Short mmCIF file of C-alpha atoms and ligand atoms in Angstrom, two decimals:
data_model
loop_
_atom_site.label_atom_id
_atom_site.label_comp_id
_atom_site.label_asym_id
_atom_site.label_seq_id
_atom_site.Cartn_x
_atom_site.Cartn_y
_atom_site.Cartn_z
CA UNK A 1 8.59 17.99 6.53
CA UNK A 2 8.97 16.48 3.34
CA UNK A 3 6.93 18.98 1.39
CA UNK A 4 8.64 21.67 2.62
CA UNK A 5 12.03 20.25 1.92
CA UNK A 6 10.90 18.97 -1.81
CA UNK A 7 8.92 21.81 -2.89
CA UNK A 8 12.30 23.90 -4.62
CA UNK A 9 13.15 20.35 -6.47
CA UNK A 10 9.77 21.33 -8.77
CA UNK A 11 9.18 24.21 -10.94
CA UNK A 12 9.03 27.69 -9.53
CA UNK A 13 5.78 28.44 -9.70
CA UNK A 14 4.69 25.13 -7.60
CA UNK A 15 1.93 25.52 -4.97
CA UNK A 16 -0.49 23.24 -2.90
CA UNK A 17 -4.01 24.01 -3.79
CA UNK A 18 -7.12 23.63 -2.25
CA UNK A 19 -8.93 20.62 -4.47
CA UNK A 20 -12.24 18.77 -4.10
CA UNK A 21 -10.67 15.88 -1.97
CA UNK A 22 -8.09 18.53 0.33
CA UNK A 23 -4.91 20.33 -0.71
CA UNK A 24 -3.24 19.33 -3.99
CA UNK A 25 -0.15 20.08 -5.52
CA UNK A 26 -0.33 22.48 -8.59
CA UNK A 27 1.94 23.84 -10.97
CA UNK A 28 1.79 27.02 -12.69
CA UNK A 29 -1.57 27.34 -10.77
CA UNK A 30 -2.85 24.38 -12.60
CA UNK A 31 -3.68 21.12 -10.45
CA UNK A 32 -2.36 18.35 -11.70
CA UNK A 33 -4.90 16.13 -10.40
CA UNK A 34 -7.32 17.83 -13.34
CA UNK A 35 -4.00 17.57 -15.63
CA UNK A 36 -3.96 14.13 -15.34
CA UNK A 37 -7.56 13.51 -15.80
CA UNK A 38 -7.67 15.57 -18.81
CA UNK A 39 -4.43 13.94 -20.31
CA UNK A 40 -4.02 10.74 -18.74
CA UNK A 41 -0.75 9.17 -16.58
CA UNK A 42 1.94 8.78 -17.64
CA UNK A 43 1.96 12.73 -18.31
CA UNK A 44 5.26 14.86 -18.76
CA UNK A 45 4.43 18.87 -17.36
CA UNK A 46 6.71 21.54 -18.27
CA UNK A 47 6.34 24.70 -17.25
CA UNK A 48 7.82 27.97 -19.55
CA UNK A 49 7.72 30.43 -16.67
CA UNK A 50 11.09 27.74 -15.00
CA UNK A 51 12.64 27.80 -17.94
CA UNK A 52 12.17 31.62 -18.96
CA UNK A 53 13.61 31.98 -15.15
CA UNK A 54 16.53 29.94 -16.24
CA UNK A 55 17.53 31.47 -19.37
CA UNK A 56 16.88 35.45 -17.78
CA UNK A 57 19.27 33.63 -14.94
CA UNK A 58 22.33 33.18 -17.32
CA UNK A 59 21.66 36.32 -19.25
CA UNK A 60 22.09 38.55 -15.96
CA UNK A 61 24.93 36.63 -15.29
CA UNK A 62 26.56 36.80 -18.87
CA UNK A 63 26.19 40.19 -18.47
CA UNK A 64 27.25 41.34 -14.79
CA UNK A 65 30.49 39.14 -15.70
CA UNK A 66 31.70 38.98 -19.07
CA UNK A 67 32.52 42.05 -21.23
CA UNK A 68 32.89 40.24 -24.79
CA UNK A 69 29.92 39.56 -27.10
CA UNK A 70 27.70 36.10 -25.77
CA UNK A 71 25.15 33.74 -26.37
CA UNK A 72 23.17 30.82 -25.24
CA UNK A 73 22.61 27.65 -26.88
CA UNK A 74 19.68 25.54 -26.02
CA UNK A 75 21.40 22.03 -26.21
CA UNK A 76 18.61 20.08 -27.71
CA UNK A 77 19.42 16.20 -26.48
CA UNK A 78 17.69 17.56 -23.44
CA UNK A 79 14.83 17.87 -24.80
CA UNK A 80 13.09 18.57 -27.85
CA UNK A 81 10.08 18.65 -29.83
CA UNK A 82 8.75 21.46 -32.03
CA UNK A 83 7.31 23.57 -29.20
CA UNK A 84 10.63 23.72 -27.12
CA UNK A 85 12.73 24.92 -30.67
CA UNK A 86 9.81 27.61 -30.64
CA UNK A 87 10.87 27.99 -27.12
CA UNK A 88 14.55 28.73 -27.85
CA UNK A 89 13.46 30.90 -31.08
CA UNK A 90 11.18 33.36 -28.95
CA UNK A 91 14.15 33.02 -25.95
CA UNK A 92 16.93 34.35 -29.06
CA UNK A 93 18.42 31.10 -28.08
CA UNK A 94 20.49 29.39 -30.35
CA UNK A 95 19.55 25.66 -30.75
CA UNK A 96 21.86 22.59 -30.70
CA UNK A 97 20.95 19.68 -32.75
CA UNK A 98 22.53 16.47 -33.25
CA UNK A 99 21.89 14.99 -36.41
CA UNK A 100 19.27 15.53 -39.53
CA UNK A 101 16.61 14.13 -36.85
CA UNK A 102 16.80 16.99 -34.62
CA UNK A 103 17.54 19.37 -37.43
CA UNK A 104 13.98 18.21 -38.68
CA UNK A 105 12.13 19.22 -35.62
CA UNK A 106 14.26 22.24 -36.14
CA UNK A 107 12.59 23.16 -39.55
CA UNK A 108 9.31 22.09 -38.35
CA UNK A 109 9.90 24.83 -35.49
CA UNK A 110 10.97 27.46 -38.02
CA UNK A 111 14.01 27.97 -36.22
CA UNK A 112 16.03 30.40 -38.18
CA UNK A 113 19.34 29.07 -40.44
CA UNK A 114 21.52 31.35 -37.87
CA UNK A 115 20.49 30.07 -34.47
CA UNK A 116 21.23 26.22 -35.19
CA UNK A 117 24.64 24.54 -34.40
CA UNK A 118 25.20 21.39 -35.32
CA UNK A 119 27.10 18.94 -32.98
CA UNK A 120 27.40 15.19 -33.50
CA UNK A 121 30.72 12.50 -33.46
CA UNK A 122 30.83 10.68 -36.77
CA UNK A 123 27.84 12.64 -38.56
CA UNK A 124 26.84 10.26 -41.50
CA UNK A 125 26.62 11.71 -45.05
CA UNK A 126 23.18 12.57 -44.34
CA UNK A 127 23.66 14.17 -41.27
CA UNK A 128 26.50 16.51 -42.89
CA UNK A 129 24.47 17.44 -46.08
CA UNK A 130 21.72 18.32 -43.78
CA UNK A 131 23.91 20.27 -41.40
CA UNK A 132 25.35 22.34 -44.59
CA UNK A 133 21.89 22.99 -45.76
CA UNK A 134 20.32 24.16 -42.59
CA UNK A 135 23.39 25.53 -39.79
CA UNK A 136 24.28 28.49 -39.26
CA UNK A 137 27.36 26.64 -36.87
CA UNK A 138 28.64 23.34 -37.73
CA UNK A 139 31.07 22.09 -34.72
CA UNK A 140 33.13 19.01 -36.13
CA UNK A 141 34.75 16.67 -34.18
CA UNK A 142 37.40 14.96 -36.38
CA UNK A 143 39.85 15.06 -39.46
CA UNK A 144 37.74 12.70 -41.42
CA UNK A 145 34.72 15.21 -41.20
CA UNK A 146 36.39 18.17 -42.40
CA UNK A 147 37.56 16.90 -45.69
CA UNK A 148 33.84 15.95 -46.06
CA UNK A 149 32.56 18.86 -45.18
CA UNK A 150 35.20 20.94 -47.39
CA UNK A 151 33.49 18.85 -50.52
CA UNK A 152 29.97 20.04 -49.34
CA UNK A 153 30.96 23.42 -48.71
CA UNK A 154 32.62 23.58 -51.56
CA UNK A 155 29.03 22.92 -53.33
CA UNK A 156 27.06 25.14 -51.28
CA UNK A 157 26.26 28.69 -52.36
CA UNK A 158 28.82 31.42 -50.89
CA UNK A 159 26.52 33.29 -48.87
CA UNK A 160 24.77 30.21 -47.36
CA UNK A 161 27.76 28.40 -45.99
CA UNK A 162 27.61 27.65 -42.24
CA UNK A 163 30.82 28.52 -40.01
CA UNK A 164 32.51 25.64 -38.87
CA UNK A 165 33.97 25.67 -34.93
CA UNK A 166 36.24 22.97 -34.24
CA UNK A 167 35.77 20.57 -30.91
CA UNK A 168 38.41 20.59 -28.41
CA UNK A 169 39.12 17.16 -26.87
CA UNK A 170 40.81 19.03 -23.92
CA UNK A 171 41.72 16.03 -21.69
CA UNK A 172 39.94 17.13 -18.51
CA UNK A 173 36.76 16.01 -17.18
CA UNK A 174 34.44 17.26 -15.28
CA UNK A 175 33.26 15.31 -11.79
CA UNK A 176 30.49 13.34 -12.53
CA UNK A 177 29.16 9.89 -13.85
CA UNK A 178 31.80 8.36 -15.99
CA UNK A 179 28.98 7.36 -19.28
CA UNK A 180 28.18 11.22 -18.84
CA UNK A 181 32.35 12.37 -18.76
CA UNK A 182 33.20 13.64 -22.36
CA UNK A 183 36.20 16.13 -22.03
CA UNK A 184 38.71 13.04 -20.65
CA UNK A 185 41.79 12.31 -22.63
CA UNK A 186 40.33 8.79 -24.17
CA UNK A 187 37.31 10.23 -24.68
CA UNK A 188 35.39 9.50 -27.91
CA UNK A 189 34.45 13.49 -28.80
CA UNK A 190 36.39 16.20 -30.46
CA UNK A 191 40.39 16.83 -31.51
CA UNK A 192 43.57 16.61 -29.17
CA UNK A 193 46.14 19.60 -29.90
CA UNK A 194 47.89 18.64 -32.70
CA UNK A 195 44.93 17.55 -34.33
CA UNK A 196 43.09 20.59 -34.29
CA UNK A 197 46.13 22.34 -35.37
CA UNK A 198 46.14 20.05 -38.50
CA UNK A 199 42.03 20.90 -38.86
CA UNK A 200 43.03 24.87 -38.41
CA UNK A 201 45.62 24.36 -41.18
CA UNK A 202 43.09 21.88 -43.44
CA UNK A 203 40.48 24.92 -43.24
CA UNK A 204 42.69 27.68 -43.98
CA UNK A 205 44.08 25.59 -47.25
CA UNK A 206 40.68 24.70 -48.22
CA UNK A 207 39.30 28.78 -47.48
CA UNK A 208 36.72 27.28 -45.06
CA UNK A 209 34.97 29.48 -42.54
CA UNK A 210 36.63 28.61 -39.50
CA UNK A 211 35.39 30.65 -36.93
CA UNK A 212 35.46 28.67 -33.13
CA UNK A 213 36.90 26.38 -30.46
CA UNK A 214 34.62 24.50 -28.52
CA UNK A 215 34.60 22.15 -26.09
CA UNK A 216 32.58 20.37 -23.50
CA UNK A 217 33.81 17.86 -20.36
CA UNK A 218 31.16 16.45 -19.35
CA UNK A 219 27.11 16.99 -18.29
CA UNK A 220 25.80 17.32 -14.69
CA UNK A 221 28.26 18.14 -12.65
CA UNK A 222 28.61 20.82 -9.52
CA UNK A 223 31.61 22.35 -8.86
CA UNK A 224 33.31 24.38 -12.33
CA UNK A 225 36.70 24.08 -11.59
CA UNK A 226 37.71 20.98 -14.04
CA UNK A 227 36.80 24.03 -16.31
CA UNK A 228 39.61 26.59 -15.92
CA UNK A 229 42.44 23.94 -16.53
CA UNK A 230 40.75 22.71 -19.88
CA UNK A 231 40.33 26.55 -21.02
CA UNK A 232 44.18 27.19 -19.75
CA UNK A 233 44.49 24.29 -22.67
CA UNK A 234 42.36 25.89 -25.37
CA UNK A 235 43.74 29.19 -24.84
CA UNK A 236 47.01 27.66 -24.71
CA UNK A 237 46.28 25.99 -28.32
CA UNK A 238 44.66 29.23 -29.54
CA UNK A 239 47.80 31.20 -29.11
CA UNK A 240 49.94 28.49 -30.22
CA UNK A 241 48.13 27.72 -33.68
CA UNK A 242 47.71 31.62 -34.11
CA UNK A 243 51.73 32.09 -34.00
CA UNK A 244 51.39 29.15 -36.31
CA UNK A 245 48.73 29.78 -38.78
CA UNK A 246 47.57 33.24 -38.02
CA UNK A 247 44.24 32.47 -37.33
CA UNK A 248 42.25 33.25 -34.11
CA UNK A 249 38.96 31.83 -32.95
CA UNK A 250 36.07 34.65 -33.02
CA UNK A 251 34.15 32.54 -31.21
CA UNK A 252 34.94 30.17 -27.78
CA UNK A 253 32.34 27.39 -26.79
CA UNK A 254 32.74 25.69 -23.32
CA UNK A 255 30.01 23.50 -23.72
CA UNK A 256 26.92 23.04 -21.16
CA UNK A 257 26.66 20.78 -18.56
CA UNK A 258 26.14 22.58 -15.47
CA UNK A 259 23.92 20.74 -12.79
CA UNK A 260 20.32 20.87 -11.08
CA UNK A 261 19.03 19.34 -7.74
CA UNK A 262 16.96 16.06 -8.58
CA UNK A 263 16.85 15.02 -4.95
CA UNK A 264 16.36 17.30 -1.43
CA UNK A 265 20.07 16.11 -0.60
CA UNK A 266 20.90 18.42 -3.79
CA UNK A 267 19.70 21.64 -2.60
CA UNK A 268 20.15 24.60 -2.82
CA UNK A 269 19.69 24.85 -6.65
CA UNK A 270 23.15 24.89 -8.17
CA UNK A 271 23.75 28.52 -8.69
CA UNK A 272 23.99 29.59 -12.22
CA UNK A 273 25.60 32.82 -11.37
CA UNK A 274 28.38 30.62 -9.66
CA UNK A 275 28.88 28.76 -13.12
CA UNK A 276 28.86 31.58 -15.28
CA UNK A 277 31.28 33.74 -12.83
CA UNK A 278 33.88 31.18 -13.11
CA UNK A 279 34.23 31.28 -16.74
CA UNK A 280 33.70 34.80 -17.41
CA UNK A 281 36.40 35.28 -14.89
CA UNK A 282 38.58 32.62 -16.03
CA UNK A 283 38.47 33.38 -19.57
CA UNK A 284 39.06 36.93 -19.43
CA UNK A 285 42.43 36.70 -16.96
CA UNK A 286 43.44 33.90 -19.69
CA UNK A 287 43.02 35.97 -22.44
CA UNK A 288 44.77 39.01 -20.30
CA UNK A 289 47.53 37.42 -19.83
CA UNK A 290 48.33 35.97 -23.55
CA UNK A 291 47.33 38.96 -24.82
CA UNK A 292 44.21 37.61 -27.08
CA UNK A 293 40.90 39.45 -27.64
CA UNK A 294 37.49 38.57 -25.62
CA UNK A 295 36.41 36.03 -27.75
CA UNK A 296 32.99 35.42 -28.42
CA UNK A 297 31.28 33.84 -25.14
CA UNK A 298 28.77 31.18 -26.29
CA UNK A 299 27.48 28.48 -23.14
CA UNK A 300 25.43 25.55 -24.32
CA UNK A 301 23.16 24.63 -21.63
CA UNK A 302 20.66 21.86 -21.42
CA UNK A 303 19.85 20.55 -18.09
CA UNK A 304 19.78 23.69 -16.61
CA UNK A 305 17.13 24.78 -18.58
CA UNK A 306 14.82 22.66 -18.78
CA UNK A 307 15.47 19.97 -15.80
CA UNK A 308 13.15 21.46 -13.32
CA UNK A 309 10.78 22.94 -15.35
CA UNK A 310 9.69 18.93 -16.21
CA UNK A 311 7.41 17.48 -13.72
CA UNK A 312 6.21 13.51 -14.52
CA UNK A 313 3.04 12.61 -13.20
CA UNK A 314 2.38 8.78 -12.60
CA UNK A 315 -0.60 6.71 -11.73
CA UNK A 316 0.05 4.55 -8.61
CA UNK A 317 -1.34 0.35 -10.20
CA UNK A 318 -0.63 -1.38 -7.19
CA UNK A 319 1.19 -1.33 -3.52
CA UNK A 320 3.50 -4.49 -3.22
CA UNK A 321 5.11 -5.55 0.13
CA UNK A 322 8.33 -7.87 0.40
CA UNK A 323 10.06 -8.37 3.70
CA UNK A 324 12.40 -5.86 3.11
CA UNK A 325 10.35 -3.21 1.30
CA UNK A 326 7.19 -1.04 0.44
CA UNK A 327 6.30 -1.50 -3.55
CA UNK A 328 4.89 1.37 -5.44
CA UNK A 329 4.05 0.24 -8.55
CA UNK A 330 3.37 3.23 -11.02
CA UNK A 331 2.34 3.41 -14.69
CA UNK A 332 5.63 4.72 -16.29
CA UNK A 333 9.32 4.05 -15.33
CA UNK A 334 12.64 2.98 -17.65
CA UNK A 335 11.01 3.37 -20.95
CA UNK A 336 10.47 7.39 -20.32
CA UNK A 337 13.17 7.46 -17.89
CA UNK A 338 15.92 5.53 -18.53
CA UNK A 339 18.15 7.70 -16.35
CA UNK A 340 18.14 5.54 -13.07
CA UNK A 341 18.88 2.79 -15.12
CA UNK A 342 21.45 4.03 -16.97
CA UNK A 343 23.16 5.71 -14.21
CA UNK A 344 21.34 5.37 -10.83
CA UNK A 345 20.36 8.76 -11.30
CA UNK A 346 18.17 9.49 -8.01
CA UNK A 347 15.53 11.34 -7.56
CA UNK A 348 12.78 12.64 -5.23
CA UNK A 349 8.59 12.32 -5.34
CA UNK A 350 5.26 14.02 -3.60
CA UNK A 351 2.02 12.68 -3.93
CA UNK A 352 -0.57 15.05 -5.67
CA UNK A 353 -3.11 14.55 -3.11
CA UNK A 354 -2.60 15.81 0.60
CA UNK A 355 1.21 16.30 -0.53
CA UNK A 356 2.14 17.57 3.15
CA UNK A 357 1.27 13.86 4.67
CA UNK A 358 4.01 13.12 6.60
CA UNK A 359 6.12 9.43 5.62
CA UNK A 360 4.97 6.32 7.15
CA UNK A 361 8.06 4.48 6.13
CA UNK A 362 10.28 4.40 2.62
CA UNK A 363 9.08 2.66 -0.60
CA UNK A 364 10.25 2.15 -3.76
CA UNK A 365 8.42 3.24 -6.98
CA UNK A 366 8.92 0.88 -9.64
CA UNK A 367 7.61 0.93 -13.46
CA UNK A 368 5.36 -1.80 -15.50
CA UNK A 369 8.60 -3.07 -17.57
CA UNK A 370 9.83 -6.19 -17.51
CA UNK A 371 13.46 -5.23 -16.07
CA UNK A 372 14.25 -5.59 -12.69
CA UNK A 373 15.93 -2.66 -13.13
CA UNK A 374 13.16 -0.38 -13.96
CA UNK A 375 12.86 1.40 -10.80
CA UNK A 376 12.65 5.13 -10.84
CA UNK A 377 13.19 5.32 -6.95
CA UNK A 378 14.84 3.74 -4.15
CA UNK A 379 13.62 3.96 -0.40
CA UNK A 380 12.27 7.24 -0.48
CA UNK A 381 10.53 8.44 2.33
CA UNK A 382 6.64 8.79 1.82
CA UNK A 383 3.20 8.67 3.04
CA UNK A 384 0.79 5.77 2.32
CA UNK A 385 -0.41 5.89 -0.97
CA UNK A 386 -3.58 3.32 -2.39
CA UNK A 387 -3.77 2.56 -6.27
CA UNK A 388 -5.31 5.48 -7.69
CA UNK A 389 -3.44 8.20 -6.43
CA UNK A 390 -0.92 10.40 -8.39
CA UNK A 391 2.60 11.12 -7.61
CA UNK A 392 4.76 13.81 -8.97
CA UNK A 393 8.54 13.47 -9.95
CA UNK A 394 10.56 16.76 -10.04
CA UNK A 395 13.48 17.45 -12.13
CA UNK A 396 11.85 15.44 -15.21
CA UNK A 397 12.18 18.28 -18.02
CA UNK A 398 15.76 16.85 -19.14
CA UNK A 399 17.14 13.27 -20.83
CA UNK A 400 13.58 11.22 -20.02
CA UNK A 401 11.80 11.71 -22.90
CA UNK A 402 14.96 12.55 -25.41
CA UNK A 403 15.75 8.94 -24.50
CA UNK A 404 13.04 7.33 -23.78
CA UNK A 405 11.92 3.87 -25.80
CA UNK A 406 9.29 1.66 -26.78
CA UNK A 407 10.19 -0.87 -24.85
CA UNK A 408 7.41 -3.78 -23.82
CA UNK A 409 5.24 -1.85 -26.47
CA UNK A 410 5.50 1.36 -24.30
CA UNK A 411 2.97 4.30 -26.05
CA UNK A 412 5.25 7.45 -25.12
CA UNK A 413 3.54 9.69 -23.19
CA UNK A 414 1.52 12.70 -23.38
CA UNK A 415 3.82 15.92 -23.09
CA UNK A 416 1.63 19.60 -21.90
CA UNK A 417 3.31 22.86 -21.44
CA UNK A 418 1.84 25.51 -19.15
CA UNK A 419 2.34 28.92 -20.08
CA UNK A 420 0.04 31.41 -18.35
CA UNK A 421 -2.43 29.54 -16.38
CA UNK A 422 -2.86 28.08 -19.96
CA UNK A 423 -2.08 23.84 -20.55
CA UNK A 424 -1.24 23.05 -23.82
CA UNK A 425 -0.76 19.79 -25.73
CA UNK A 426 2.31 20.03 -27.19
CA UNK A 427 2.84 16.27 -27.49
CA UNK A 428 -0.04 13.70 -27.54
CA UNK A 429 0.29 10.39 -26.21
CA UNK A 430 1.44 7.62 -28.45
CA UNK A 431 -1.51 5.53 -29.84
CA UNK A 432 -1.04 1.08 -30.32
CA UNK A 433 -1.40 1.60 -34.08
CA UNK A 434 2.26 4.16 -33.59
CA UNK A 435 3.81 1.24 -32.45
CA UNK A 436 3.17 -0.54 -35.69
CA UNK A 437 3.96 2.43 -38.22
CA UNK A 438 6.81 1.28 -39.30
CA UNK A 439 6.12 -2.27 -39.80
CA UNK A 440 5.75 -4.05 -43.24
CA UNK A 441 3.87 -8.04 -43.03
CA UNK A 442 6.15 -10.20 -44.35
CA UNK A 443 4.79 -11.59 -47.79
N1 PLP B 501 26.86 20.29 -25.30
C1 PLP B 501 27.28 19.06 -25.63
C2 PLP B 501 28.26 18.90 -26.74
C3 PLP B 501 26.78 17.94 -24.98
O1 PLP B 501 27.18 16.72 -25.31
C4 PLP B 501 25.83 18.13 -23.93
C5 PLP B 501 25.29 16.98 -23.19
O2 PLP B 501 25.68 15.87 -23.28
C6 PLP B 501 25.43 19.44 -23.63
C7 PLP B 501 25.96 20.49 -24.32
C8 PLP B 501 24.41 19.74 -22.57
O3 PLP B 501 24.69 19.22 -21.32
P1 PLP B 501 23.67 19.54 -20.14
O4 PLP B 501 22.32 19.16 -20.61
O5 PLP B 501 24.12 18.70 -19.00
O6 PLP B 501 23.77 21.01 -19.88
#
């Protein structure tokens, strides 16, 4: 039954209800039938108790398995907005931001100096100065950037001077979509050996405070073990440029990227504890055997965070029928998730009301854009559904929203986080007159 077999794809604290018109599905006890009239469709869900599970999830594992000092890093391209940096801040998360945009929402959130690394390839000018002014961990990814950022830091008051952590290109990817591969030896991110060995020595001449390694492969992927040959490489480098230079990295970064289940055919969950195990162990044995101290442990998860605890909940406009399939046309699509789009990302559905209906026969759900590729969902199986009616699409909380668009005019939607059998607004729906903000008549 597909309710049965769907129901672990959406947050944990998903029921069915009993509603006015039968049994509805509900979310952190809260139906979202009455979510969606009170907010409107399109409406993004996410719910804090999923993602307080996830985080508790790799802190029990960071702790049954690794003996050194760790950390977690919210990566914040997953998604962000001022009430998920509060998030991270109440969590003791640290925060990843890319760029003086998501350092912004970063200050709006309060989000202490400390807890905020700063990733991005080719940070503009702007980008750096903010970095400098507001991270408490800048991770650069080329030559180029460190002589800027020597120049800046140079500037900067002594005892406000973020640490810098250099970013490992280490030539091994991780299994999964190739636009989401970033560890691979062409890849556009981070330093190969000698490169970083030249950064290590550029730091030490210019009495920077060079404190990490990091590096990440890839994002979404299942199995860890394109990770232990990349950290044989980094450990490798470590204890080469330390007989070289003397200096040691305090701190060791292997990025995030570990994967959820979007569709049935994904479960069970991907284990957390199975991710975490495999670098704690890994790391340790490597730095056994070359004789190097437990560095730091800092993971950078996004996905796995917040991924499930996102639910999307669209209006159903019309039901189309071609020869070969069953139309569902909904209200949102490609322009608040590109993902399916961008890399036929697939993913699974229930229908708010009477969500234990059995299928009738697959159909498609498609959005409102003019792209014959915005279609959220092929041939899944499902019940009939009549315009009017809601469906619910799991695994939303991660990369819809972060890169969503305007496009055809779209008015982004309304974003509610449930916390205690409480909704709130965290993000209201865009209004026509956002879409014209930035515009200036021509004379
Ligand atoms: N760290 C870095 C540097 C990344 O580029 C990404 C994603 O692209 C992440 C962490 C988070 O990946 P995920 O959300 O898949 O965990």
């Amino acid at each position: 039954m597909s309710l049965d077999a769907r129901l672990p794809l959406f947050p944990v604290t998903a029921s069915v209800i009993a509603g006015p018109a039968g049994a509805e599905l509900a979310i952190g006890g809260l139906s979202l039938r009455a979510l969606a009239e009170q907010f409107g469709t399109p409406l993004y869900i996410y719910d804090q108790a999923t993602m307080d599970d996830a985080v508790a999830a790799y802190r029990r594992s960071l702790a049954a398995h690794y003996a050194g000092e760790s950390g977690i890093t919210l990566a914040g391209k997953a998604f962000l907005c001022v009430a998920a940096a509060q998030w991270a801040q109440r969590q003791n998360l640290w925060l990843d931001c890319t760029g003086r945009g998501e350092l912004h929402i970063a200050a709006a959130a309060q989000v202490e100096r400390a807890r905020i690394l700063v990733h991005g390839v080719n940070k503009s000018a702007a980008d750096l100065a903010a970095a400098v002014r507001q991270a408490g961990v800048i991770v650069v990814d080329n030559l180029t950037e460190i002589t800027r950022l020597a120049d800046l830091l140079d500037a900067a008051p002594p005892d406000a001077r973020p640490d810098l952590w250099l970013r490992v290109r280490p030539g091994v990817a991780v299994d999964t979509h190739a636009y989401r591969q970033t560890g691979q030896e062409d890849s556009k991110f981070g330093m190969d050996a000698g490169e970083i060995t030249q950064a290590v020595r550029l730091c030490l001449l210019r009495g920077l405070p060079l404190t990490g390694l990091h590096f990440h492969q890839g994002s979404h992927f299942h199995d860890p073990a394109p990770i232990g040959p990349a950290l044989e490489r980094v450990l490798d480098l470590a204890e080469e440029v330390q007989s070289e230079t003397g200096w040691l990295p305090a701190a060791l970064c292997p990025g995030g990227g570990w994967g959820v289940a979007y569709h049935e055919d994904d479960l069970p969950q991907p284990s957390i504890d199975e991710y975490v195990a495999f670098i704690a162990a890994y790391l340790t044995e490597g730095c056994r055997q070359r004789g190097l101290p437990l560095p730091r442990l800092q993971l950078e998860p996004g996905r796995s965070l917040v991924a499930r605890a996102g639910v999307a909940v669209y209006a159903v406009g019309a039901v189309k029928r071609t020869p070969q399939r069953r139309w569902l046309l909904i209200d949102g699509g490609l322009a608040d998730n590109p993902r399916p789009a961008l890399y036929g990302a697939r993913y699974s559905a229930l229908p708010v009301r009477l969500p234990a209906r059995p299928p009738v026969d697959r159909a498609s759900l498609a959005g409102p854009y003019c792209e014959s590729g915005d279609i959220l969902i092929e041939e899944l199986p499902l019940p009939n559904l009549t315009p009017g009616e809601l469906i619910a699409i799991p695994a939303s909380g991660a990369y819809h929203l972060s890169m969503g668009s305007n496009y055809n005019g779209a008015l982004r939607p309304a974003v509610v986080w449930l916390h205690r059998g409480e909704a709130h607004l965290i993000q209201r729906r865009e209004e026509l007159d956002d879409l014209i903000a930035r515009d200036i008549a021509l004379p």
